Tab-separated table of C-alpha atoms and ligand atoms in Angstrom:
chain	number	residue	atom	x	y	z
A	1	MET	CA	9.285	30.280	14.835
A	2	ARG	CA	6.883	28.320	12.646
A	3	THR	CA	7.457	24.708	11.554
A	4	HIS	CA	6.312	23.369	8.186
A	5	VAL	CA	5.285	19.712	8.031
A	6	LEU	CA	4.694	18.176	4.618
A	7	VAL	CA	2.492	15.071	4.536
A	8	LEU	CA	2.666	12.850	1.448
A	9	GLY	CA	-0.516	10.854	0.846
A	10	ALA	CA	-4.064	11.528	2.023
A	11	GLY	CA	-5.049	8.000	2.984
A	12	TYR	CA	-5.984	6.844	6.482
A	13	ALA	CA	-2.475	7.399	7.846
A	14	GLY	CA	-1.757	10.716	6.104
A	15	VAL	CA	-5.078	12.396	6.910
A	16	MET	CA	-4.899	11.254	10.528
A	17	ALA	CA	-1.330	12.575	10.853
A	18	ALA	CA	-2.161	15.896	9.160
A	19	ASN	CA	-5.144	16.480	11.459
A	20	ARG	CA	-3.219	15.625	14.613
A	21	LEU	CA	-0.353	17.935	13.668
A	22	THR	CA	-2.719	20.921	13.806
A	23	ARG	CA	-2.678	20.549	17.608
A	24	ARG	CA	0.093	23.138	17.607
A	25	ASP	CA	-0.816	26.593	16.350
A	26	ASP	CA	2.788	27.214	15.261
A	27	VAL	CA	2.807	24.219	12.873
A	28	ASP	CA	1.796	24.674	9.221
A	29	VAL	CA	0.664	21.473	7.529
A	30	THR	CA	0.627	20.805	3.767
A	31	LEU	CA	-0.903	17.596	2.447
A	32	VAL	CA	0.019	16.349	-1.037
A	33	ASN	CA	-2.340	13.886	-2.719
A	34	PRO	CA	-3.249	13.048	-6.320
A	35	ARG	CA	-6.960	13.769	-5.691
A	36	ASP	CA	-8.863	16.515	-3.916
A	37	HIS	CA	-10.993	14.093	-1.910
A	38	PHE	CA	-10.482	11.265	0.558
A	39	VAL	CA	-10.748	7.696	-0.754
A	40	GLU	CA	-12.267	5.106	1.568
A	41	ARG	CA	-9.966	2.422	0.297
A	42	ILE	CA	-11.583	-0.273	2.437
A	43	ARG	CA	-14.755	0.200	0.347
A	44	LEU	CA	-13.139	-0.058	-3.092
A	45	HIS	CA	-14.709	-3.471	-3.739
A	46	GLN	CA	-18.037	-1.718	-3.163
A	47	LEU	CA	-17.095	1.009	-5.630
A	48	ALA	CA	-16.287	-1.706	-8.194
A	49	ALA	CA	-19.612	-3.460	-7.580
A	50	GLY	CA	-21.658	-0.264	-7.471
A	51	THR	CA	-22.787	-0.417	-3.818
A	52	HIS	CA	-20.808	2.634	-2.539
A	53	ASP	CA	-18.872	5.511	-4.089
A	54	ALA	CA	-16.002	5.128	-1.553
A	55	VAL	CA	-15.138	8.833	-1.340
A	56	GLN	CA	-15.539	11.547	1.289
A	57	PRO	CA	-14.995	15.270	0.793
A	58	PHE	CA	-11.887	16.631	2.519
A	59	ALA	CA	-14.194	19.158	4.201
A	60	ARG	CA	-15.579	16.255	6.254
A	61	VAL	CA	-12.363	14.484	7.292
A	62	LEU	CA	-9.585	17.093	7.158
A	63	ALA	CA	-8.824	19.915	9.603
A	64	PRO	CA	-9.531	23.268	7.918
A	65	ARG	CA	-6.006	24.486	8.694
A	66	VAL	CA	-4.407	21.789	6.506
A	67	ARG	CA	-3.417	23.116	3.073
A	68	VAL	CA	-4.027	20.601	0.279
A	69	VAL	CA	-1.804	20.442	-2.798
A	70	VAL	CA	-3.206	18.188	-5.528
A	71	GLY	CA	-0.282	16.395	-7.096
A	72	GLU	CA	2.030	13.452	-6.764
A	73	ALA	CA	5.460	13.394	-5.161
A	74	THR	CA	8.066	12.061	-7.577
A	75	ALA	CA	11.298	12.456	-5.563
A	76	ILE	CA	12.461	13.327	-2.053
A	77	ASP	CA	15.713	15.264	-1.690
A	78	VAL	CA	16.749	14.432	1.863
A	79	ASP	CA	19.716	16.840	2.067
A	80	ALA	CA	17.849	19.835	0.678
A	81	ARG	CA	14.636	18.868	2.539
A	82	ARG	CA	12.585	19.292	-0.607
A	83	VAL	CA	10.038	17.149	-2.437
A	84	ARG	CA	9.565	17.292	-6.181
A	85	LEU	CA	6.020	16.960	-7.499
A	86	THR	CA	4.642	16.070	-10.916
A	87	GLY	CA	4.867	19.151	-13.104
A	88	ARG	CA	8.275	20.106	-11.638
A	89	GLU	CA	6.808	21.970	-8.682
A	90	GLU	CA	8.867	21.610	-5.470
A	91	LEU	CA	7.900	21.926	-1.824
A	92	GLY	CA	10.269	22.343	1.120
A	93	TYR	CA	9.713	20.933	4.604
A	94	ASP	CA	10.994	20.983	8.139
A	95	TYR	CA	9.469	17.536	8.739
A	96	LEU	CA	8.071	15.058	6.231
A	97	VAL	CA	5.378	12.432	6.903
A	98	TYR	CA	5.722	9.644	4.352
A	99	ALA	CA	2.252	8.042	4.037
A	100	VAL	CA	1.921	7.121	0.363
A	101	GLY	CA	0.310	3.741	1.048
A	102	SER	CA	0.392	0.820	-1.346
A	103	ARG	CA	-0.978	-0.442	-4.648
A	104	GLY	CA	-1.848	-3.838	-6.108
A	105	SER	CA	0.954	-6.274	-6.721
A	106	ASP	CA	0.887	-8.500	-9.803
A	107	GLY	CA	3.095	-11.034	-8.017
A	108	GLY	CA	5.233	-11.340	-11.164
A	109	VAL	CA	2.519	-13.336	-12.946
A	110	PRO	CA	2.872	-12.876	-16.739
A	111	GLY	CA	-0.016	-10.999	-18.314
A	112	ALA	CA	-1.472	-9.839	-14.987
A	113	ARG	CA	-0.473	-6.217	-15.517
A	114	GLU	CA	-1.765	-6.161	-19.118
A	115	HIS	CA	-4.945	-8.215	-18.888
A	116	ALA	CA	-6.120	-8.392	-15.263
A	117	LEU	CA	-8.092	-5.668	-13.510
A	118	PRO	CA	-6.781	-4.703	-10.073
A	119	VAL	CA	-8.997	-3.260	-7.353
A	120	SER	CA	-6.378	-1.774	-5.071
A	121	THR	CA	-6.586	1.957	-5.785
A	122	PHE	CA	-9.363	4.418	-6.595
A	123	ASP	CA	-8.354	4.519	-10.268
A	124	ASP	CA	-8.252	0.701	-10.416
A	125	ALA	CA	-11.697	0.313	-8.869
A	126	THR	CA	-13.221	3.057	-11.039
A	127	ARG	CA	-11.888	1.402	-14.184
A	128	LEU	CA	-13.099	-2.002	-13.007
A	129	ARG	CA	-16.589	-0.668	-12.412
A	130	ARG	CA	-16.695	0.824	-15.910
A	131	VAL	CA	-15.575	-2.448	-17.485
A	132	LEU	CA	-18.119	-4.468	-15.503
A	133	ASP	CA	-20.949	-2.011	-16.218
A	134	ASP	CA	-20.180	-2.265	-19.946
A	135	ASP	CA	-20.621	-6.029	-19.830
A	136	PRO	CA	-23.188	-6.916	-17.149
A	137	GLY	CA	-23.399	-10.589	-18.144
A	138	ALA	CA	-19.654	-11.345	-18.240
A	139	PRO	CA	-18.399	-13.866	-15.703
A	140	VAL	CA	-15.598	-12.765	-13.413
A	141	VAL	CA	-12.561	-14.640	-12.140
A	142	VAL	CA	-11.304	-13.234	-8.851
A	143	VAL	CA	-7.644	-14.050	-8.178
A	144	GLY	CA	-6.627	-13.998	-4.504
A	145	GLY	CA	-8.091	-15.746	-1.478
A	146	GLY	CA	-7.205	-13.063	1.073
A	147	PRO	CA	-9.690	-10.548	2.479
A	148	THR	CA	-9.746	-8.326	-0.635
A	149	GLY	CA	-10.407	-11.286	-2.933
A	150	LEU	CA	-13.183	-12.595	-0.687
A	151	GLU	CA	-14.807	-9.177	-0.390
A	152	CYS	CA	-14.715	-8.649	-4.167
A	153	ALA	CA	-16.024	-12.128	-4.985
A	154	ALA	CA	-18.940	-11.892	-2.537
A	155	GLU	CA	-19.858	-8.296	-3.407
A	156	LEU	CA	-20.059	-9.092	-7.127
A	157	ALA	CA	-21.838	-12.446	-6.674
A	158	GLU	CA	-24.455	-10.830	-4.444
A	159	ARG	CA	-25.180	-8.445	-7.337
A	160	GLY	CA	-25.887	-11.408	-9.607
A	161	ARG	CA	-22.490	-11.806	-11.290
A	162	ALA	CA	-21.119	-15.324	-12.036
A	163	VAL	CA	-17.898	-15.472	-9.998
A	164	THR	CA	-15.063	-17.994	-9.828
A	165	LEU	CA	-12.555	-17.507	-7.005
A	166	VAL	CA	-8.980	-18.739	-7.490
A	167	PRO	CA	-7.483	-18.423	-4.021
A	168	GLY	CA	-3.891	-19.339	-4.921
A	169	HIS	CA	-3.376	-20.608	-1.409
A	170	GLU	CA	-6.037	-21.512	1.113
A	171	VAL	CA	-9.062	-19.259	1.406
A	172	ALA	CA	-8.671	-16.592	4.111
A	173	PRO	CA	-5.184	-17.672	5.261
A	174	TYR	CA	-5.328	-15.366	8.292
A	175	PHE	CA	-8.506	-17.039	9.596
A	176	ARG	CA	-8.728	-20.039	11.904
A	177	GLU	CA	-10.786	-22.978	10.615
A	178	PRO	CA	-14.196	-22.098	12.157
A	179	ALA	CA	-14.211	-18.589	10.650
A	180	ARG	CA	-12.972	-19.975	7.326
A	181	ARG	CA	-15.896	-22.434	7.229
A	182	VAL	CA	-18.342	-19.559	7.750
A	183	ALA	CA	-16.754	-17.639	4.862
A	184	LEU	CA	-16.829	-20.667	2.548
A	185	ARG	CA	-20.483	-21.383	3.400
A	186	ARG	CA	-21.425	-17.812	2.571
A	187	LEU	CA	-19.519	-17.915	-0.738
A	188	ALA	CA	-21.278	-21.190	-1.626
A	189	ARG	CA	-24.661	-19.648	-0.820
A	190	LEU	CA	-23.844	-16.755	-3.156
A	191	GLY	CA	-22.989	-19.232	-5.932
A	192	VAL	CA	-19.250	-18.447	-6.007
A	193	THR	CA	-17.212	-21.315	-7.464
A	194	VAL	CA	-14.062	-21.734	-5.358
A	195	LEU	CA	-11.191	-23.531	-7.131
A	196	ALA	CA	-9.458	-24.698	-3.970
A	197	GLY	CA	-5.692	-25.071	-4.337
A	198	ALA	CA	-5.639	-23.635	-7.870
A	199	HIS	CA	-3.035	-21.064	-8.917
A	200	VAL	CA	-3.156	-18.580	-11.759
A	201	VAL	CA	0.123	-18.776	-13.670
A	202	ARG	CA	-0.699	-16.413	-16.547
A	203	VAL	CA	-3.432	-14.022	-17.532
A	204	ARG	CA	-4.620	-13.710	-21.123
A	205	ALA	CA	-7.195	-11.445	-22.715
A	206	ASP	CA	-9.710	-14.309	-22.667
A	207	GLY	CA	-9.141	-15.381	-19.072
A	208	ALA	CA	-6.850	-16.721	-16.361
A	209	VAL	CA	-4.626	-19.717	-17.074
A	210	LEU	CA	-4.407	-22.196	-14.224
A	211	ASP	CA	-1.638	-24.509	-13.190
A	212	ASP	CA	-3.312	-27.798	-12.365
A	213	GLY	CA	-0.378	-28.670	-10.164
A	214	ALA	CA	1.342	-30.775	-12.795
A	215	VAL	CA	1.285	-29.638	-16.386
A	216	LEU	CA	0.365	-26.179	-17.528
A	217	ASP	CA	-2.273	-26.616	-20.151
A	218	ASP	CA	-4.058	-23.959	-22.119
A	219	GLY	CA	-7.261	-25.950	-21.764
A	220	ALA	CA	-7.286	-24.847	-18.125
A	221	VAL	CA	-8.340	-21.285	-18.923
A	222	VAL	CA	-11.125	-19.877	-16.770
A	223	PRO	CA	-12.869	-17.503	-19.170
A	224	GLY	CA	-14.130	-14.053	-18.194
A	225	ARG	CA	-12.781	-10.841	-16.804
A	226	THR	CA	-9.862	-11.458	-14.462
A	227	LEU	CA	-10.016	-9.353	-11.321
A	228	TRP	CA	-6.658	-9.178	-9.528
A	229	ALA	CA	-6.751	-9.127	-5.729
A	230	ALA	CA	-3.585	-11.038	-4.902
A	231	GLY	CA	-1.797	-8.677	-2.549
A	232	PHE	CA	-0.414	-5.169	-2.169
A	233	GLU	CA	3.034	-3.666	-2.687
A	234	PRO	CA	4.268	-0.352	-1.287
A	235	SER	CA	4.954	2.713	-3.424
A	236	GLY	CA	8.483	2.835	-4.878
A	237	LEU	CA	9.036	6.496	-3.964
A	238	ALA	CA	11.255	5.958	-0.903
A	239	ARG	CA	13.550	3.548	-2.724
A	240	SER	CA	13.856	5.675	-5.873
A	241	SER	CA	14.696	8.664	-3.641
A	242	GLY	CA	17.635	6.752	-2.172
A	243	LEU	CA	16.082	6.155	1.242
A	244	ARG	CA	16.630	2.832	2.930
A	245	THR	CA	13.663	0.468	2.578
A	246	ASP	CA	12.817	-3.124	3.388
A	247	ALA	CA	12.870	-5.692	0.565
A	248	ALA	CA	9.316	-4.790	-0.477
A	249	GLY	CA	10.035	-1.039	-0.632
A	250	ARG	CA	8.540	0.226	2.642
A	251	LEU	CA	10.517	3.005	4.300
A	252	LEU	CA	12.743	1.555	7.023
A	253	THR	CA	12.253	3.335	10.333
A	254	ASP	CA	12.999	2.882	14.004
A	255	GLU	CA	10.245	2.262	16.532
A	256	THR	CA	9.329	5.971	16.621
A	257	LEU	CA	8.584	5.701	12.863
A	258	THR	CA	11.618	7.875	12.081
A	259	SER	CA	13.534	7.089	8.888
A	260	LEU	CA	16.974	5.529	9.415
A	261	ASP	CA	18.341	8.137	6.992
A	262	SER	CA	16.852	11.336	8.382
A	263	ASP	CA	15.274	12.336	11.689
A	264	ARG	CA	13.206	14.841	9.672
A	265	ILE	CA	11.257	12.052	7.955
A	266	VAL	CA	8.674	9.810	9.616
A	267	ALA	CA	6.562	7.122	7.948
A	268	ALA	CA	3.102	5.710	8.589
A	269	GLY	CA	0.632	3.188	7.214
A	270	ASP	CA	1.313	0.648	4.472
A	271	ALA	CA	4.462	2.576	3.455
A	272	ALA	CA	6.288	2.063	6.786
A	273	ALA	CA	8.535	-0.770	7.978
A	274	PRO	CA	9.370	-0.048	11.623
A	275	SER	CA	12.497	-2.023	12.591
A	276	GLY	CA	12.024	-4.035	9.386
A	277	VAL	CA	8.999	-5.687	11.013
A	278	PRO	CA	6.038	-3.983	9.329
A	279	GLN	CA	2.540	-4.261	10.661
A	280	ARG	CA	-0.118	-5.958	8.538
A	281	MET	CA	-1.014	-3.625	5.657
A	282	SER	CA	-4.402	-2.469	6.908
A	283	CYS	CA	-6.492	0.477	7.791
A	284	GLN	CA	-6.450	-0.972	11.300
A	285	ALA	CA	-2.724	-0.197	11.491
A	286	ALA	CA	-2.691	2.921	9.283
A	287	LEU	CA	-4.834	5.059	11.597
A	288	PRO	CA	-2.792	4.552	14.797
A	289	LEU	CA	0.468	4.743	12.835
A	290	GLY	CA	-0.692	8.089	11.453
A	291	MET	CA	-1.274	9.269	15.031
A	292	ARG	CA	2.138	7.968	16.127
A	293	ALA	CA	3.890	9.659	13.216
A	294	ALA	CA	2.302	12.996	14.130
A	295	ASP	CA	3.148	12.504	17.808
A	296	THR	CA	6.787	11.809	16.891
A	297	VAL	CA	7.018	15.051	14.920
A	298	LEU	CA	5.273	17.019	17.675
A	299	ALA	CA	7.626	15.516	20.288
A	300	ARG	CA	10.695	16.546	18.247
A	301	ILE	CA	9.365	20.080	17.843
A	302	ALA	CA	8.756	20.195	21.606
A	303	GLY	CA	12.282	18.889	22.246
A	304	VAL	CA	11.154	15.707	24.014
A	305	THR	CA	11.844	12.040	23.230
A	306	PRO	CA	9.163	10.476	21.006
A	307	ALA	CA	7.411	7.356	22.279
A	308	ALA	CA	8.011	3.951	20.694
A	309	LEU	CA	5.362	2.246	18.609
A	310	ASP	CA	2.978	-0.043	20.492
A	311	ASN	CA	-0.064	-0.869	18.431
A	312	PRO	CA	-2.389	-3.727	19.384
A	313	PHE	CA	-4.512	-5.494	16.781
A	314	ALA	CA	-8.072	-6.731	17.329
A	315	GLY	CA	-8.801	-9.028	14.384
A	316	GLN	CA	-9.865	-9.006	10.764
A	317	CYS	CA	-13.372	-8.020	9.605
A	318	VAL	CA	-14.294	-9.262	6.152
A	319	SER	CA	-17.531	-8.300	4.421
A	320	LEU	CA	-19.153	-10.991	2.291
A	321	GLY	CA	-21.590	-8.867	0.352
A	322	ARG	CA	-23.964	-6.425	2.025
A	323	ALA	CA	-25.758	-9.196	3.921
A	324	GLY	CA	-22.808	-11.247	5.139
A	325	ALA	CA	-19.543	-10.835	7.056
A	326	VAL	CA	-17.095	-12.647	9.336
A	327	VAL	CA	-15.095	-11.102	12.136
A	328	GLN	CA	-12.022	-13.190	13.003
A	329	LEU	CA	-10.846	-12.135	16.438
A	330	ALA	CA	-7.108	-11.924	17.095
A	331	SER	CA	-4.598	-11.412	19.862
A	332	THR	CA	-3.116	-7.945	20.300
A	333	GLN	CA	-0.056	-9.338	18.480
A	334	ASP	CA	-2.193	-10.000	15.379
A	335	VAL	CA	-2.507	-13.774	15.676
A	336	ALA	CA	-5.984	-15.185	14.967
A	337	ARG	CA	-7.787	-16.711	17.954
A	338	ARG	CA	-10.365	-19.510	17.812
A	339	ALA	CA	-13.206	-17.072	18.385
A	340	HIS	CA	-15.034	-15.422	15.536
A	341	VAL	CA	-18.322	-13.625	14.987
A	342	GLY	CA	-20.671	-14.319	12.089
A	343	GLY	CA	-24.256	-13.620	11.044
A	344	ALA	CA	-26.081	-10.314	11.479
A	345	VAL	CA	-23.784	-9.214	14.317
A	346	ALA	CA	-20.725	-9.476	12.049
A	347	VAL	CA	-22.491	-7.511	9.299
A	348	TRP	CA	-23.269	-4.793	11.835
A	349	VAL	CA	-19.708	-4.788	13.249
A	350	LYS	CA	-18.102	-4.584	9.801
A	351	GLU	CA	-20.232	-1.629	8.732
A	352	ALA	CA	-19.646	0.064	12.105
A	353	VAL	CA	-15.885	-0.365	11.670
A	354	CYS	CA	-15.989	1.149	8.163
A	355	ARG	CA	-17.982	4.127	9.418
A	356	SER	CA	-15.779	4.541	12.476
A	357	THR	CA	-12.652	4.992	10.318
A	358	VAL	CA	-14.185	8.062	8.679
A	359	GLY	CA	-15.655	9.107	12.039
A	360	SER	CA	-12.264	9.031	13.748
A	361	LEU	CA	-10.693	11.167	10.999
A	362	ALA	CA	-13.566	13.671	11.244
A	363	ARG	CA	-13.248	13.808	15.043
A	364	GLU	CA	-9.488	14.368	14.884
A	365	ALA	CA	-10.080	17.104	12.277
A	366	ARG	CA	-12.423	18.937	14.647
A	367	ARG	CA	-10.491	18.252	17.870
A	368	PRO	CA	-6.837	17.461	17.065
A	369	GLY	CA	-5.257	15.175	19.653
A	370	SER	CA	-8.610	13.847	20.910
A	371	THR	CA	-8.340	10.336	19.440
A	372	TRP	CA	-7.220	7.820	21.998
A	373	LEU	CA	-4.081	5.907	21.008
A	374	PRO	CA	-4.344	2.276	22.117
A	375	SER	CA	-1.347	0.604	23.688
A	376	SER	CA	-0.748	-2.852	25.114
A	377	ARG	CA	2.979	-3.607	24.857
A	378	ALA	CA	1.954	-5.926	21.995
A	379	ARG	CA	4.644	-4.548	19.706
A	380	ARG	CA	7.499	-5.595	21.963
A	381	ARG	CA	6.206	-9.165	21.931
A	382	VAL	CA	5.893	-9.144	18.119
A	383	LEU	CA	9.489	-7.936	17.763
A	384	ALA	CA	10.717	-10.526	20.217
A	385	ARG	CA	8.868	-13.314	18.395
A	386	THR	CA	10.131	-12.148	14.987
A	387	ALA	CA	13.699	-11.910	16.224
A	388	ALA	CA	13.498	-15.428	17.671
A	389	ALA	CA	11.988	-16.922	14.502
A	390	ALA	CA	14.244	-15.085	12.048
A	391	PRO	CA	17.660	-14.239	13.449
A	392	ALA	CA	18.487	-12.528	10.137
A	393	VAL	CA	16.115	-9.650	10.993
A	394	THR	CA	18.199	-7.070	12.775
A	395	PRO	CA	16.271	-4.430	14.706
A	396	ALA	CA	17.058	-1.015	13.285
A	397	PRO	CA	19.423	1.289	15.151
A	398	GLY	CA	17.355	3.275	17.602
A	399	ALA	CA	14.641	0.627	17.717
A	400	ALA	CA	12.977	-0.142	21.019
A	401	LYS	CA	14.908	-2.634	23.087
A	402	VAL	CA	13.430	-6.077	22.693
A	403	ASP	CA	13.119	-8.201	25.782
A	404	ALA	CA	13.527	-11.827	24.814
B	501	FAD	C1	-10.782	-3.451	-1.532
B	501	FAD	C2	-9.978	-3.258	-0.269
B	501	FAD	C3	-10.548	-3.576	0.961
B	501	FAD	C4	-9.820	-3.390	2.143
B	501	FAD	N1	-10.427	-3.709	3.324
B	501	FAD	C5	-9.741	-3.497	4.466
B	501	FAD	C6	-10.374	-3.763	5.731
B	501	FAD	O1	-11.519	-4.192	5.794
B	501	FAD	N2	-9.659	-3.525	6.866
B	501	FAD	C7	-8.380	-3.036	6.832
B	501	FAD	O2	-7.795	-2.834	7.903
B	501	FAD	N3	-7.751	-2.793	5.657
B	501	FAD	C8	-8.413	-3.009	4.477
B	501	FAD	N4	-7.787	-2.742	3.285
B	501	FAD	C9	-6.387	-2.275	3.284
B	501	FAD	C10	-6.348	-0.784	3.568
B	501	FAD	O3	-7.200	-0.095	2.680
B	501	FAD	C11	-4.938	-0.218	3.468
B	501	FAD	O4	-4.068	-1.013	4.219
B	501	FAD	C12	-4.939	1.203	3.967
B	501	FAD	O5	-5.687	2.012	3.082
B	501	FAD	C13	-3.534	1.769	4.133
B	501	FAD	O6	-3.638	3.108	4.518
B	501	FAD	P1	-2.517	4.161	4.110
B	501	FAD	O7	-2.973	5.484	4.643
B	501	FAD	O8	-1.195	3.650	4.476
B	501	FAD	O9	-2.546	4.187	2.524
B	501	FAD	P2	-3.703	4.516	1.485
B	501	FAD	O10	-5.049	4.431	2.092
B	501	FAD	O11	-3.398	3.656	0.311
B	501	FAD	O12	-3.443	6.035	1.118
B	501	FAD	C14	-2.259	6.450	0.477
B	501	FAD	C15	-2.547	7.773	-0.220
B	501	FAD	O13	-1.330	8.269	-0.768
B	501	FAD	C16	-1.551	8.704	-2.108
B	501	FAD	N5	-0.280	8.633	-2.811
B	501	FAD	C17	0.330	7.547	-3.351
B	501	FAD	N6	1.504	7.896	-3.920
B	501	FAD	C18	1.641	9.222	-3.714
B	501	FAD	C19	2.639	10.162	-4.063
B	501	FAD	N7	3.733	9.790	-4.729
B	501	FAD	N8	2.464	11.463	-3.705
B	501	FAD	C20	1.363	11.851	-3.015
B	501	FAD	N9	0.384	10.998	-2.665
B	501	FAD	C21	0.524	9.703	-3.008
B	501	FAD	C22	-2.597	7.724	-2.616
B	501	FAD	O14	-3.256	8.233	-3.756
B	501	FAD	C23	-3.511	7.634	-1.386
B	501	FAD	O15	-4.448	8.679	-1.378
B	501	FAD	C24	-8.496	-2.901	2.080
B	501	FAD	C25	-7.919	-2.576	0.842
B	501	FAD	C26	-8.645	-2.758	-0.320
B	501	FAD	C27	-8.024	-2.403	-1.653
């Protein structure tokens, strides 16, 4: 008997899962995605700045046996095991991999949605590039001091653009102080003006309005195009389909990535909240979660118990233009260590990491099941720490037992 697995979303998690599922000859895999190519989302700041096109053909990264349907899922009917797509088409499934990723969040800031330019999706970055190309001399205000904001600010400044960075909180909040100093030095060398401690409270057509900490004053407008890089939010599809999600909208799962509402649905990547304790939204997590999601489905088909999630982190690599980067090393539980790498070695590491993401998808497409899944028991420690710090977080039914 054949099994049909439907994968929603062809990002890092979805493509990895789809490829791995082709391990079994009796599994048919259909992948639904709005575009007929793979988007290297971690290079979207490069797409915006014109230093990379950030796409790969599916022929390079996807197993030939995976059937691609270009479209967007609009609703999941859990009881009927069917997914509705734009244009009223419907697809049935035996198992569903929910890997629809995330998009930019406006953080509730008035005017951000209307006047700011996000960089979080392929469409966002393409539009941003068009706007910037139309006005090569216009200054840019980058809102957000996290990795995406830093990468955008540096990439554009290196190409000669006047850039002001409004971090909102401290620059690179994940970093320890030594790595942060390296990042700030590089931004200064590129001529980026960093408005430390400043917050954007509104966006207007002529620029971003700052809160000086006391009185909001229209004189505090930073003129220029406002580029929004102040965080991601998950797709709303799970919630609007009546599936249980965390507060942000990620699909709530147990530690095997199985939805709390249906053992026929597994989630991976930015869209998943295992035990209500999601991993950092990152490509670093999306690839192994995609593998885990596929392994869970394959285990169920084989009639064996799926393994629990155990995904160690390594750090955070941030590019600062084409000639700069910082690698902040971290514990397997995703806590920054003192050690970091800068200079030419960091530039090399960052580019190698970007290439390796596409390389690992291509390898899994050619030889499904060949990608090694790292494991370090790090996840159990993260759950234990989260439970201790926030007693309100209740591990989901079926979640891995947490040893205090
Ligand atoms: C500029 C930038 C730089 C980044 N740099 C890094 C980095 O250096 N390191 C790192 O670890 N992370 C980085 N990230 C974050 C990283 O890109 C994401 O965390 C990662 O892409 C998540 O992978 P995913 O597979 O869950 O989702 P995505 O890669 O977002 O893929 C989701 C896919 O699902 C599709 N989709 C959405 N809705 C539907 C629907 N309803 N039906 C069908 N398909 C749908 C989307 O179009 C997309 O193709 C960066 C992000 C940005 C924007």
